[in-house]
Every structure is written in C-alpha cells, then in structure tokens.
Tab-separated table of C-alpha atoms in Angstrom:
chain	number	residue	atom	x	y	z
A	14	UNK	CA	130.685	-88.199	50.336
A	15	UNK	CA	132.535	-87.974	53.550
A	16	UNK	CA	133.515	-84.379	53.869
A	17	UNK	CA	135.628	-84.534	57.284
A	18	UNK	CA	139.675	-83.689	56.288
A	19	UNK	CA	141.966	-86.015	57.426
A	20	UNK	CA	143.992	-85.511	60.643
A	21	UNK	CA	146.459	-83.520	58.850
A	22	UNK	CA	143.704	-80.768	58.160
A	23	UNK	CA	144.533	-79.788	55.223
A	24	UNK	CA	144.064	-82.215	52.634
A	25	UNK	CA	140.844	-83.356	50.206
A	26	UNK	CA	137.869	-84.936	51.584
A	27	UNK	CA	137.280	-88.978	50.808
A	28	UNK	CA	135.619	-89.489	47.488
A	29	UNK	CA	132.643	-92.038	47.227
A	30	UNK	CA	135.405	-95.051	46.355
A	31	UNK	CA	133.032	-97.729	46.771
A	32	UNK	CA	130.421	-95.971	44.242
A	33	UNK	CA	133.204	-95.295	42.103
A	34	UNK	CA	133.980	-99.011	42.127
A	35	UNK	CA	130.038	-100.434	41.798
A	36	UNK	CA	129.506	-97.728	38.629
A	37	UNK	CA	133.097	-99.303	37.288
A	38	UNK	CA	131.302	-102.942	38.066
A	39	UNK	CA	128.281	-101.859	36.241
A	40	UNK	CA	129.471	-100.278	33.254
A	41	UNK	CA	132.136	-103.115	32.802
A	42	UNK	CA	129.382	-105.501	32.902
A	43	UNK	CA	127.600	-103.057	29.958
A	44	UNK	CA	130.072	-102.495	28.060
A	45	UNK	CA	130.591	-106.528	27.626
A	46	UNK	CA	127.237	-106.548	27.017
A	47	UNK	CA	127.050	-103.829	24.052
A	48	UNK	CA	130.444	-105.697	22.764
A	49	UNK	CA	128.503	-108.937	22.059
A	50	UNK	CA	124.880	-107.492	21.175
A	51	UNK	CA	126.748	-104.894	18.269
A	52	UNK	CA	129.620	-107.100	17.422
A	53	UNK	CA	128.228	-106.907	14.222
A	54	UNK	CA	127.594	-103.484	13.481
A	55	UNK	CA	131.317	-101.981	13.738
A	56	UNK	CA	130.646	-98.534	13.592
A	57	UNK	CA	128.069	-98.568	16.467
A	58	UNK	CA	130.628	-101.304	18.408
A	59	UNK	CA	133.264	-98.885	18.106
A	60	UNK	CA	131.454	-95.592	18.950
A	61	UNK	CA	129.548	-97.354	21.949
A	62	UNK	CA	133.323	-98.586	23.211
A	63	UNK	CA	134.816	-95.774	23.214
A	64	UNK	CA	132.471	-93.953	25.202
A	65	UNK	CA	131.974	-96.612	27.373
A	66	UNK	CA	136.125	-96.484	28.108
A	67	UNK	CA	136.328	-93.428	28.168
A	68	UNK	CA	133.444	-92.624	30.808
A	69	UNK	CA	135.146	-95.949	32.924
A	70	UNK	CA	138.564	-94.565	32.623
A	71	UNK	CA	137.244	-90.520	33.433
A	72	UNK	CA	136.059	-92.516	36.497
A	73	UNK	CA	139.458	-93.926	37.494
A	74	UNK	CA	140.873	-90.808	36.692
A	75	UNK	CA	138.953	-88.417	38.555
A	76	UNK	CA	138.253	-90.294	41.486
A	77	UNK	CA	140.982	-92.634	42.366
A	78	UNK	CA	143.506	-90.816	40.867
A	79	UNK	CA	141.832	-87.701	42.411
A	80	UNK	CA	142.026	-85.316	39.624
A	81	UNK	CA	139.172	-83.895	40.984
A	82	UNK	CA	141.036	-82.394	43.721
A	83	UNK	CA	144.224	-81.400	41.749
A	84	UNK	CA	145.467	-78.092	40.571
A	85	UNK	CA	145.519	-77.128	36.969
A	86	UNK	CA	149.197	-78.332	37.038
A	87	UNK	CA	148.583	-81.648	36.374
A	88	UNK	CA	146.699	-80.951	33.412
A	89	UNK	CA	149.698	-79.078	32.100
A	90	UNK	CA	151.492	-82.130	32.789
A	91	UNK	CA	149.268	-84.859	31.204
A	92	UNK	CA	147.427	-82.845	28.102
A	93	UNK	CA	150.826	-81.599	26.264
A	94	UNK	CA	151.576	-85.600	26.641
A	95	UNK	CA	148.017	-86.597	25.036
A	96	UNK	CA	148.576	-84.058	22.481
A	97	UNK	CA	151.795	-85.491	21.012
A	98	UNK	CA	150.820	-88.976	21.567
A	99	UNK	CA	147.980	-88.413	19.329
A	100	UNK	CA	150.340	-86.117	16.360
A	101	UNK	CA	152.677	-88.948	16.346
A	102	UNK	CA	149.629	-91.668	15.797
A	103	UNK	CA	147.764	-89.311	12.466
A	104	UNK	CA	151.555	-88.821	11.492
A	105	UNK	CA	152.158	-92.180	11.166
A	106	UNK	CA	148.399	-93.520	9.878
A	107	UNK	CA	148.650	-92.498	6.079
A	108	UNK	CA	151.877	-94.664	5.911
A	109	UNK	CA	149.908	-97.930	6.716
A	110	UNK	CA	146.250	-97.080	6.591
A	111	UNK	CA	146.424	-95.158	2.999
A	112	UNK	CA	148.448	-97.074	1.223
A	113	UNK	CA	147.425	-98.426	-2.512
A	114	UNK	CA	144.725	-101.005	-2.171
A	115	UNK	CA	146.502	-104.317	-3.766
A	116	UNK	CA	143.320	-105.954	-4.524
A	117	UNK	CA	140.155	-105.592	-5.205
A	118	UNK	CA	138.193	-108.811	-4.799
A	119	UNK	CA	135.145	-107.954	-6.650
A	120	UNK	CA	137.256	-107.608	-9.730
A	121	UNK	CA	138.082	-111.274	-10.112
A	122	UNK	CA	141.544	-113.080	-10.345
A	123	UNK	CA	142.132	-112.416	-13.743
A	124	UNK	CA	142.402	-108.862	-13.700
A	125	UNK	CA	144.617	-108.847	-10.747
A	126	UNK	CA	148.075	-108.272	-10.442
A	127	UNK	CA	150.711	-107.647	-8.017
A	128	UNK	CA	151.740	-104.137	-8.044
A	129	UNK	CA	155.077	-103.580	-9.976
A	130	UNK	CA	155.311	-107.810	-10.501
A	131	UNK	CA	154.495	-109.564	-13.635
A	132	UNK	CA	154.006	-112.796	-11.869
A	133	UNK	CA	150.800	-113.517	-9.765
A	134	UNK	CA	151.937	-115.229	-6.216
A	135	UNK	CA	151.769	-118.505	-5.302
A	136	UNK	CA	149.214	-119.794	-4.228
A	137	UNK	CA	149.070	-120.718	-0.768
A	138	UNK	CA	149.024	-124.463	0.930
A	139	UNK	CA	146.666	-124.457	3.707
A	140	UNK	CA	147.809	-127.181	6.447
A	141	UNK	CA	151.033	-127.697	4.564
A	142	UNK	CA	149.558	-129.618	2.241
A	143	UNK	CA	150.708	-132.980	0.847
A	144	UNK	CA	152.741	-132.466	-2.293
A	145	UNK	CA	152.162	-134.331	-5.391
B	19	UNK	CA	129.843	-50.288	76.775
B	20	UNK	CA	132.394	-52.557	75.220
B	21	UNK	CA	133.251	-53.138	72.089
B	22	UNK	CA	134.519	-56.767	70.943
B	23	UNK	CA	135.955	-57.718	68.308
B	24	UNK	CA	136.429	-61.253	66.363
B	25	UNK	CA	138.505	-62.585	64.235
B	26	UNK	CA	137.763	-64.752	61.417
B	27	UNK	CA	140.359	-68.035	61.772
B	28	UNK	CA	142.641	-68.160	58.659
B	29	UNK	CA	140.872	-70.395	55.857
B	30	UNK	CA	143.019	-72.710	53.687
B	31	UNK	CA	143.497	-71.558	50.286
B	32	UNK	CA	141.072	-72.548	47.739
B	33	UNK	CA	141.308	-71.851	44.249
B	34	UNK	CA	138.424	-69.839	41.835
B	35	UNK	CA	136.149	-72.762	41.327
B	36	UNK	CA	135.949	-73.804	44.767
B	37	UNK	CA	137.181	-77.285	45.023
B	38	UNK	CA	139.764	-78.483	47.571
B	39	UNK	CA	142.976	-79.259	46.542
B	40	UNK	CA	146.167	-81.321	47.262
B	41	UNK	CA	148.998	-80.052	48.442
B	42	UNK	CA	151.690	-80.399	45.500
B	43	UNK	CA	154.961	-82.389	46.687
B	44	UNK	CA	157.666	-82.599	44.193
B	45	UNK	CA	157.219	-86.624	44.507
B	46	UNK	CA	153.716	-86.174	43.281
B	47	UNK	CA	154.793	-83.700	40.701
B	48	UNK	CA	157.643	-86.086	39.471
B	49	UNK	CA	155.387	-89.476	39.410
B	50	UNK	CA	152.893	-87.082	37.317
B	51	UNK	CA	156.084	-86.513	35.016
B	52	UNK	CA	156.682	-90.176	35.307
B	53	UNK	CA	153.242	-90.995	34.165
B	54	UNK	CA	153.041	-88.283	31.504
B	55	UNK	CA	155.594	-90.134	30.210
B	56	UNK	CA	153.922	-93.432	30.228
B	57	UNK	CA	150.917	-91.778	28.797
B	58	UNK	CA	152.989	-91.406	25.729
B	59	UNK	CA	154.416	-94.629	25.684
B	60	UNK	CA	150.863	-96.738	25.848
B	61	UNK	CA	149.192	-93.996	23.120
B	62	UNK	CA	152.404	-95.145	20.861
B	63	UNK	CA	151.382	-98.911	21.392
B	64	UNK	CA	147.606	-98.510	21.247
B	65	UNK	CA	147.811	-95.550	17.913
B	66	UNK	CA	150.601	-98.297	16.038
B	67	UNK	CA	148.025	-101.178	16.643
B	68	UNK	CA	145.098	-98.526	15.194
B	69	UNK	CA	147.506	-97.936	12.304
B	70	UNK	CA	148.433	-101.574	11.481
B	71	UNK	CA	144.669	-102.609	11.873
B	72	UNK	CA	143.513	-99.900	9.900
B	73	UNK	CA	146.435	-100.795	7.112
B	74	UNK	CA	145.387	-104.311	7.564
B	75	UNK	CA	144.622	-105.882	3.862
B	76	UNK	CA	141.278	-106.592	3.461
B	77	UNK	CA	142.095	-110.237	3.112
B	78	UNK	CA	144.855	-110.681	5.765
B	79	UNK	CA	142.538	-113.160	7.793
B	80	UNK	CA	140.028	-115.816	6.904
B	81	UNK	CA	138.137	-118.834	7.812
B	82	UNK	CA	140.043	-121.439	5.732
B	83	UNK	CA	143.565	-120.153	5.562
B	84	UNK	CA	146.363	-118.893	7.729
B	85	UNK	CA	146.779	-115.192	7.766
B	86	UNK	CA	148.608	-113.138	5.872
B	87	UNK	CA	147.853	-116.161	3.102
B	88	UNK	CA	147.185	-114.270	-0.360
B	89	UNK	CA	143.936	-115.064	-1.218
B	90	UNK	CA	143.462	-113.388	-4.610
B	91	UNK	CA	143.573	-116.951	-6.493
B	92	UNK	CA	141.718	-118.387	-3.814
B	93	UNK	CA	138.083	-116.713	-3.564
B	94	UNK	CA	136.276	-119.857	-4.913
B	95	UNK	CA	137.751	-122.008	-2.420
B	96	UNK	CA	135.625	-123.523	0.415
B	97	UNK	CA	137.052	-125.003	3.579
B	98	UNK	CA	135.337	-127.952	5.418
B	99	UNK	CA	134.866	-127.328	8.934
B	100	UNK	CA	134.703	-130.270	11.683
B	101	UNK	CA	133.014	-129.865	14.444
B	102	UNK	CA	133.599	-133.360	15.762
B	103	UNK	CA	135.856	-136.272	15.281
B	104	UNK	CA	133.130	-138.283	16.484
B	105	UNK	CA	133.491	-142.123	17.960
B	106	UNK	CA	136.866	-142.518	15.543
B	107	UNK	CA	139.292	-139.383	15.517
B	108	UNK	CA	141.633	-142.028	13.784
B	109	UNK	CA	139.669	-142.572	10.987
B	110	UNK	CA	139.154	-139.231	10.340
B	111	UNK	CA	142.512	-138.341	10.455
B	112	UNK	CA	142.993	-140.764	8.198
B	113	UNK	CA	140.248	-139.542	6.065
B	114	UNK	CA	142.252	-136.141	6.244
B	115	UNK	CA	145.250	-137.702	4.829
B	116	UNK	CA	143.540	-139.945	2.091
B	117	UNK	CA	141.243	-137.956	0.548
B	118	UNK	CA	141.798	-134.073	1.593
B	119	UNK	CA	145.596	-134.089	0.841
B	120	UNK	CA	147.116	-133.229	4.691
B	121	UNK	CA	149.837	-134.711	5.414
B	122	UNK	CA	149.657	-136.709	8.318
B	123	UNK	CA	150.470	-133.716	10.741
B	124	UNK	CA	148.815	-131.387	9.412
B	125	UNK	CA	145.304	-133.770	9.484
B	126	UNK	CA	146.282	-134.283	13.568
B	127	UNK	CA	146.412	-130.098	13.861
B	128	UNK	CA	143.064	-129.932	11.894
B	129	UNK	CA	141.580	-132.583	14.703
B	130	UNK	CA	143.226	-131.157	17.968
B	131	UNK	CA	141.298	-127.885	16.424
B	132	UNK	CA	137.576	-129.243	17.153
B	133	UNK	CA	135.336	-127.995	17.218
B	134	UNK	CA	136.664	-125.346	15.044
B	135	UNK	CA	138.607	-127.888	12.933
B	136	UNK	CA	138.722	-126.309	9.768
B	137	UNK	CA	140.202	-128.083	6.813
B	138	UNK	CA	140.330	-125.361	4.192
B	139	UNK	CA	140.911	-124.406	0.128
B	140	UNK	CA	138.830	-126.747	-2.101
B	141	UNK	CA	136.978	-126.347	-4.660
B	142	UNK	CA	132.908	-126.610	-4.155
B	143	UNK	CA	132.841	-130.289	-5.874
B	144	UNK	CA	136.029	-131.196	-3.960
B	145	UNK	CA	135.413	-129.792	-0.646
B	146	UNK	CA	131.519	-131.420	-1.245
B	147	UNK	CA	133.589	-134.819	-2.029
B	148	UNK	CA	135.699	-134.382	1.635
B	149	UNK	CA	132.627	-133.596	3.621
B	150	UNK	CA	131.638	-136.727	2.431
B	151	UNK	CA	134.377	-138.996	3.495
B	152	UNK	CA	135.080	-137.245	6.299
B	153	UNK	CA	130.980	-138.277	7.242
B	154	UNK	CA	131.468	-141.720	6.598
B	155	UNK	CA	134.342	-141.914	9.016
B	156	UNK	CA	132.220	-140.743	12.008
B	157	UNK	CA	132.505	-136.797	12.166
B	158	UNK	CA	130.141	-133.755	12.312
B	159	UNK	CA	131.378	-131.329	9.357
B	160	UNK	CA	129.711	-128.669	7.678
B	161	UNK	CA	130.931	-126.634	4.518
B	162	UNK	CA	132.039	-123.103	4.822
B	163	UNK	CA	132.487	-120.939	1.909
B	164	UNK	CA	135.779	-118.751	2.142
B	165	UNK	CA	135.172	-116.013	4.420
B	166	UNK	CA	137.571	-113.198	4.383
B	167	UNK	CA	138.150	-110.562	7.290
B	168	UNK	CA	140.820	-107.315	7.264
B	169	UNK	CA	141.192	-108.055	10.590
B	170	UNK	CA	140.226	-111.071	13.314
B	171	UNK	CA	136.481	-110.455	14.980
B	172	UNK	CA	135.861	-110.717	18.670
B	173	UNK	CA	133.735	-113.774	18.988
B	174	UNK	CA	134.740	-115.665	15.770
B	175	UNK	CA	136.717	-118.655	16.587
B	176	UNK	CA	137.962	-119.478	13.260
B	177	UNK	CA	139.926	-115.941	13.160
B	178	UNK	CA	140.369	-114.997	16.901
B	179	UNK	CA	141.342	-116.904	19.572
B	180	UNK	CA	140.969	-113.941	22.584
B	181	UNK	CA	138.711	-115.503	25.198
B	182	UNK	CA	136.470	-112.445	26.113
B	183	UNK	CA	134.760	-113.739	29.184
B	184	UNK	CA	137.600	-114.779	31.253
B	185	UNK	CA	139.368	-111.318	30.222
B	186	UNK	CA	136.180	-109.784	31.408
B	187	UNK	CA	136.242	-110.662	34.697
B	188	UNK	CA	140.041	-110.145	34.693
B	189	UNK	CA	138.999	-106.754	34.215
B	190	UNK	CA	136.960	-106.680	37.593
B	191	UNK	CA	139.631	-108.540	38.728
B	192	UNK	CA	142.080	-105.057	38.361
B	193	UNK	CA	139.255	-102.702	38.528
B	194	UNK	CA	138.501	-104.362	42.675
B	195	UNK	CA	142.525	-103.779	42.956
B	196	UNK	CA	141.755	-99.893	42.140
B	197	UNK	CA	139.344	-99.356	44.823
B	198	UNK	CA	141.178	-101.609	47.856
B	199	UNK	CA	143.606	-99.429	46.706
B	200	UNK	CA	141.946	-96.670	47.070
B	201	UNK	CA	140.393	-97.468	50.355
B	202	UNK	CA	144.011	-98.349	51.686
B	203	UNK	CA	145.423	-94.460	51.219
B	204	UNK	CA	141.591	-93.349	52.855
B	205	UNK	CA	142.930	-95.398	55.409
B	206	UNK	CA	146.403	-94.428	56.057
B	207	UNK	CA	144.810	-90.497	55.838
B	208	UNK	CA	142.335	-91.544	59.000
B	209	UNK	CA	146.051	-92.246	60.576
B	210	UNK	CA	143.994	-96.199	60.497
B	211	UNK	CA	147.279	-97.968	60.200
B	212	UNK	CA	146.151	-101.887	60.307
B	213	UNK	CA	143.344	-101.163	58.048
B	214	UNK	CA	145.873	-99.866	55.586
B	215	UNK	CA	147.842	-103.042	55.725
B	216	UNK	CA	145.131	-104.592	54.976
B	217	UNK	CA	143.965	-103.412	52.043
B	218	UNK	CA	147.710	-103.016	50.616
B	219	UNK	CA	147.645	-106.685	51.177
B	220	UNK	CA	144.392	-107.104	49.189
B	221	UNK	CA	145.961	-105.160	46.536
B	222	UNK	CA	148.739	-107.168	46.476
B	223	UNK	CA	146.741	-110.211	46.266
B	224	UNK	CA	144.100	-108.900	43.759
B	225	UNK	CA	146.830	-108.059	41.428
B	226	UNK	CA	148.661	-111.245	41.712
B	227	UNK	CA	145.210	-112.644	40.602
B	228	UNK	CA	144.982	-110.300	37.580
B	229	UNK	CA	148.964	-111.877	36.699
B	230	UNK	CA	147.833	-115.061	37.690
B	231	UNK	CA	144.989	-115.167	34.978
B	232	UNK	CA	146.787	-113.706	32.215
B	233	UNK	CA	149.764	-116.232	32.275
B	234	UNK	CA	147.093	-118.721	32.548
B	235	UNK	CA	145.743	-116.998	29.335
B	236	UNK	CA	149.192	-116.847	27.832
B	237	UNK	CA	149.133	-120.472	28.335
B	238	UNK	CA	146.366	-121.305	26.584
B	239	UNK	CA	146.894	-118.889	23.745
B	240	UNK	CA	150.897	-120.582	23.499
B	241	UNK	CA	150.640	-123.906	24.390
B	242	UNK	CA	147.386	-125.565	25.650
B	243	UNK	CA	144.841	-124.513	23.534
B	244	UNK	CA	144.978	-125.482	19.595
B	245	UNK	CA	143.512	-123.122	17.061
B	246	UNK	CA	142.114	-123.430	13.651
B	247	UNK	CA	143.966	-122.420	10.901
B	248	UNK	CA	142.178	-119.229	10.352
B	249	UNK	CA	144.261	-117.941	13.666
B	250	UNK	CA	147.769	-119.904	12.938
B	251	UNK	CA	149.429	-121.957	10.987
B	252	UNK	CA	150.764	-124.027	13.301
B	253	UNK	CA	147.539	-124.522	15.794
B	254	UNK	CA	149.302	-122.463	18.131
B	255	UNK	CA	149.207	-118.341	19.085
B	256	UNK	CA	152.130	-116.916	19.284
B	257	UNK	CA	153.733	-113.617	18.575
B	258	UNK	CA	154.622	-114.696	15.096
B	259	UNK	CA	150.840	-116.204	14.095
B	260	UNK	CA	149.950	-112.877	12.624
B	261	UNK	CA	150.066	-109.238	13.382
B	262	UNK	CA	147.073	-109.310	15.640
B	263	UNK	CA	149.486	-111.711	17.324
B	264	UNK	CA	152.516	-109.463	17.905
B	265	UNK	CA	150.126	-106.507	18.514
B	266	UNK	CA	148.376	-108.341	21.058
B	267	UNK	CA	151.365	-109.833	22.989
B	268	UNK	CA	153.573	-106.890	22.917
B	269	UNK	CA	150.387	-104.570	23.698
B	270	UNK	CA	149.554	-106.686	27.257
B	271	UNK	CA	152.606	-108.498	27.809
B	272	UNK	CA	154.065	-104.365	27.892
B	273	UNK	CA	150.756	-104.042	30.638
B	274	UNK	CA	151.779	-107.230	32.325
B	275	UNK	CA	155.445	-105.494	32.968
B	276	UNK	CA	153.598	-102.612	34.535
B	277	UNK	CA	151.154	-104.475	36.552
B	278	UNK	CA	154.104	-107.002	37.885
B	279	UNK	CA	156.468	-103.745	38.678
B	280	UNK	CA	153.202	-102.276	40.632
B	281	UNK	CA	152.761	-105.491	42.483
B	282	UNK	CA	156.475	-105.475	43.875
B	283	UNK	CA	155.879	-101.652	44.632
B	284	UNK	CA	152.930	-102.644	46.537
B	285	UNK	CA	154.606	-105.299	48.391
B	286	UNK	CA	157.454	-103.286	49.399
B	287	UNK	CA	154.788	-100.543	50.602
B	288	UNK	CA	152.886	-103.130	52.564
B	289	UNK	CA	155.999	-104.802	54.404
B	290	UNK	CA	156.880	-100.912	55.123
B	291	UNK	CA	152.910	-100.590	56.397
B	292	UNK	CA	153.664	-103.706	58.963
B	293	UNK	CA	156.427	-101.697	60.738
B	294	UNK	CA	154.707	-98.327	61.559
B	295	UNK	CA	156.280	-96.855	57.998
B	296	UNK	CA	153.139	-94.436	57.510
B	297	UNK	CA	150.909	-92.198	59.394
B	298	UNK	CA	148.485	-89.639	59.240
B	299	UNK	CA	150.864	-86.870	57.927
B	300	UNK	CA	153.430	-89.377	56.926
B	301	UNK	CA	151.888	-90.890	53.566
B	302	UNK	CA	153.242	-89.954	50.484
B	303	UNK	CA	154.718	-93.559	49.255
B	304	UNK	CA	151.319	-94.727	49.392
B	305	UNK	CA	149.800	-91.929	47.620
B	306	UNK	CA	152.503	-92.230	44.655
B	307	UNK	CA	151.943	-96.433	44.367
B	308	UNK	CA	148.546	-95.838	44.526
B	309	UNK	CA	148.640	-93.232	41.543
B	310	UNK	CA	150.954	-95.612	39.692
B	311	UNK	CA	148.097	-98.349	40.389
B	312	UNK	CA	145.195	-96.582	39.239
B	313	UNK	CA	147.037	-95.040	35.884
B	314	UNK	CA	147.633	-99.357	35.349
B	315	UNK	CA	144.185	-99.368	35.732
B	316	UNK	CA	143.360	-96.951	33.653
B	317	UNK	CA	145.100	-98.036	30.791
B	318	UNK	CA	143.871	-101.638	31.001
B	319	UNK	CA	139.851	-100.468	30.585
B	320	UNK	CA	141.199	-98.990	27.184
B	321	UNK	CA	143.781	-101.994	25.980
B	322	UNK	CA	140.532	-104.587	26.654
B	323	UNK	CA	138.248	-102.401	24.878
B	324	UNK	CA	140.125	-101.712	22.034
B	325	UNK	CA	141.903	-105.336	21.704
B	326	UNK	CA	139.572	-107.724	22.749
B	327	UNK	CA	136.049	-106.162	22.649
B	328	UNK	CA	136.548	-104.338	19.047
C-alpha cells in the first residue's frame, strides 16, 4: 500500500485499488463457478452465495468506498438503515411465505380442493390450445 | 553548557484504533444520508423478491406449462420437447396442428422455441402418439414428464430464460468501472489532473458498456429471443410472463436508473475535469460520484447473486 498522503497532507493513504479489483476478478470468476457446480444443492448454492457477495461487496465497501478510513459516523449512518430494511423484510415474510399451503401434490387430485371453493379450477390450455 | 530544547511538530488527530481518517464535509455526510437512504430502498426490492419467492407455490413454474398455470389436475401430464425442427419446420408445424391440438400459432411459438420447444400437457399414450408424428415429420423430440418448480432455476431453459454468462462478465464489466474509478480520485488526490480525466472517461465508457449490455439483454429477453412455454405464454419475457418476470425487471431496470443517473454524473464530472475543475485540495465532486459509483457497484454483486445465480 502506498502510504505517502496526498498533497493536501492530511488525508488517507491510497488503498491497494488494483488488488482490490484482481480479488473482485477472482472471486467473481468463483462465485460463477460455485453457482453452476451446486446449482443443484440449494442450500449449499445459497450459503456459498451469500458469502461469496458478501465478502465481494465488504471489498467494495471498505476499499473503494473507503470505509476503512471513515469515522464511526458513517456507521451510525448506514447500520440504523440496514436495521430497518431488514424489520420491514421479516415483517412482511409471514404474509407471503407462511401462508396455507393450497396443495399438496403427493395427495393426488382427488382429494384436493380449492380453499373455501367447491369447484376445482379449470384446467389450464397450454399453447392456447385448439378448441373442440 | 546549553540547554536545547525541541519540540515535537503537531500530529494530525487519529482516533483510538489507529487508522487514518477522512476529514468529514457535510457533502460527504449528506451523500452518506443520500445513500442510507438508497440502502433502504434496494433492501425493500431485494427482501419483497425474498418474500414473493419464498411465498412462491410450489407449482407456480414448470416444464410443460406457463406459470402461474394450476397444475393440481395436471400431474400426469407429459410435455413433448423438440429439440429440432429438422430439414422441414413446416411439416412439423403442421404436425403440431394436426395431431397435438395447437392452433396454428401456437405450433409456430412451440418451433421459434427450439431447441427448448416444448409442446406440453398430454397424457403418456398421447404425448407417446405426438412424439411419434412429430418424428416422422423430420424433428428431434424427446418426452419429458411434468416437472414442477416453486420457482425458475438458474440454468434450466425450460423455466428461466436469464443468460448467466453474458451477465457474468457484465459484472466485470461494472466491477473494472469501480476501480478506474477509484484510480481516477487517487489521481485527482496526487493533484495528477489529465490522469484523472482519463480514468473519469474510462468510467464513463465502462459504464456505458455495462447499459449497453443490459438493453441488449432486455432485448433479447422482450423481443429477440423466443422462450418455451415453461417461461411465458406468449414466447416472449416480459414484465407480465410471471412474477420472476416483474421481480426481475423492476429489480435491474430500478439498477439500470441508478447506473444511467451515475453515468451522466460522471460525464458532467469529466467535462468539469477537462477545464481545470479539480485539484489537489479541490476534489470533493469526485469523491461524492465516486461514492455514488461504488455503492451502484455494490448493490449489483448482490442483485446478480441473488437473481440470476440463485
């Protein structure tokens, strides 16, 4: 890392930005990489992607956005942001992602039936197909 | 005998843990605000598209039918996929129309499909009956039982169209915008004026590329490329195929915005770069762009992770 201030004296030394950008290079290419070999195994693809993002976009973060050489301000700024972000996202998840299962393959058409209906639904014509 | 003294020059604050630090400027404190702000926005967009995934019915997508197509009467239904028209695409549209019920439209959308023509929901002896014909009249098919998904795979064409290698390189398309970015305000700091220009210019430029490439995708998606039916109904995605559709437009069309308001910013900064607009001491525009930049950035490595790689 160059350590020499710039001519204002005062400010942060240069970060390693091309290192920064070959370990962004690298892990892209790794990540795409993991994405294909575990595509699929979801819970490994989705624990391996996360971290993967998460390390590239700590990179982009810390380095190019130079968080590294901020005052604890900015994390007063950003983490009360993150927090609600991610209150309003589990507030909202039980309304979509708990809801009533409508049907259960395994237990065969027969058994099925639309929830508060007494009529199964049409069924579907792929390709608008030809009537008749 | 004389005594001397010295005096230690006055050191630049540090704080506990040692590291340098910026100087805080209200216009870096306000684009923080600015991008605190955005932080929440994006987390809104990427948590709804968790939620709607995760609320997804486990048969909203599948091989032989359009989404969102209710499949409960339908699990014993096989689809016949082509996976080339062979020396007589008339025939087999024709074979399409005679013997597997399309109309005549509907056969044509199947064909413009292959190799991922798939001509779905018949039974085994009828779909058996099809692949038959459809042999006769020239083409490769093969016979594909239903296969149901809660949500379209990354590398299945019959249930996602995203094309994963050409947004991979996209990706080191923005992520080389980052670091001439970067390298422009190291620049500027060195009081190395052309060299800024220049690499504001290659921002520019690297980030009209990133644009460039994901109209051209939007294209394909919209217009040039024809699907199967597993993806859309009408051959074509668009926000109203499905609601991986409208997730996926409004999540990087949204990122688009941002990346074409950062290119303008960048432009303006680089014409202001050509006439002596920035110096040593005098660099703060550049530093606030480039912030804006690298948060655009940012945000991309987790929107291509999260809708195209997952």
């Amino acid at each position: 890392m160059n350590t020499t201030p710039n001519a204002a004296g005062h400010d942060f030394p240069h970060p390693p930005y091309i290192k920064v950008w070959a370990a962004l290079a690298l892990f892209t290419g790794i990540e795409y990489a993991y994405a294909y070999l575990a595509r699929d195994f979801f819970g490994m693809l989705v624990i391996g992607l996360l971290f993967w993002a998460a390390f590239k976009a700590g990179l982009v973060g810390w380095f190019f956005m130079h968080l590294k050489f901020e005052g604890s301000w900015v994390y007063l700024l950003i983490i009360p942001a993150c927090l609600l972000a991610t209150i309003l996202v589990i507030a909202l998840y039980p309304d979509q992602a708990y809801k009533p299962e409508e049907f259960e393959p395994d237990r065969g058409e027969q058994s099925w039936q639309a929830p508060g209906s007494s009529a199964l639904p049409l069924a579907a014509a792929p390709h608008g197909r030809a009537q008749g | 005998m004389t005594i001397t003294a010295t005096i230690a020059p006055a050191e630049e604050p540090r704080p506990r843990t040692g590291r340098p630090i910026t100087p805080v400027t209200p216009g870096k404190v306000a684009l923080w605000l600015f991008l605190a702000t955005e932080v929440m926005f994006f987390t809104g967009l990427i948590g709804s598209y968790i939620v709607f995934r995760a609320g997804s019915p486990r048969t909203g997508y599948s091989n032989a039918y359009s989404p969102a197509t209710p499949l409960e009467r339908l699990l014993d239904t096989e689809g016949v996929l082509i996976k080339s028209a062979g020396p007589n695409p008339a025939a087999v549209t024709e074979a399409l129309h005679a013997h597997a019920g399309l109309t005549e439209a509907a056969a044509e959308r199947v064909l413009e499909a292959v190799p991922h023509g798939m001509a779905g929901g018949f039974k085994k002896t009828r779909a058996e009956a099809v692949a038959a014909r459809l042999k006769a009249a020239g083409a490769e098919v093969e016979i594909q039982p239903l296969a149901i998904h809660k949500w379209p795979a990354p590398y299945d064409p019959l249930t996602n169209p995203l094309a994963i290698d050409l947004t991979a390189f996209n990706t080191f398309v923005l992520i080389c915008s980052s670091v001439t970015m970067a390298l422009a305000l190291q620049s500027i700091r060195d009081g190395k004026r052309l060299r800024c220009s220049l690499f504001l210019l290659a921002t520019v430029a690297i980030g009209s590329l990133f644009l460039s490439i994901q109209v051209y995708e939007y294209y394909q998606l919209m217009v040039g490329h024809h699907y199967p039916i597993g993806i859309s109904a009408t051959g074509h995605f668009r926000p109203g195929s499905s609601l991986f559709a409208s997730c996926f437009f409004t999540m990087t069309g949204f990122h688009g915005a941002h990346v074409t308001a950062g290119v303008i910013a960048l432009s303006l900064i680089f014409i202001r770069s050509l006439f002596r607009g920035f110096s040593a001491e005098n660099h703060a525009p550049v530093e606030l762009v480039g912030l804006y930049w690298h948060f655009v950035d940012l945000v991309w490595i987790i929107l291509f992770t999260i809708v195209y790689l997952m």
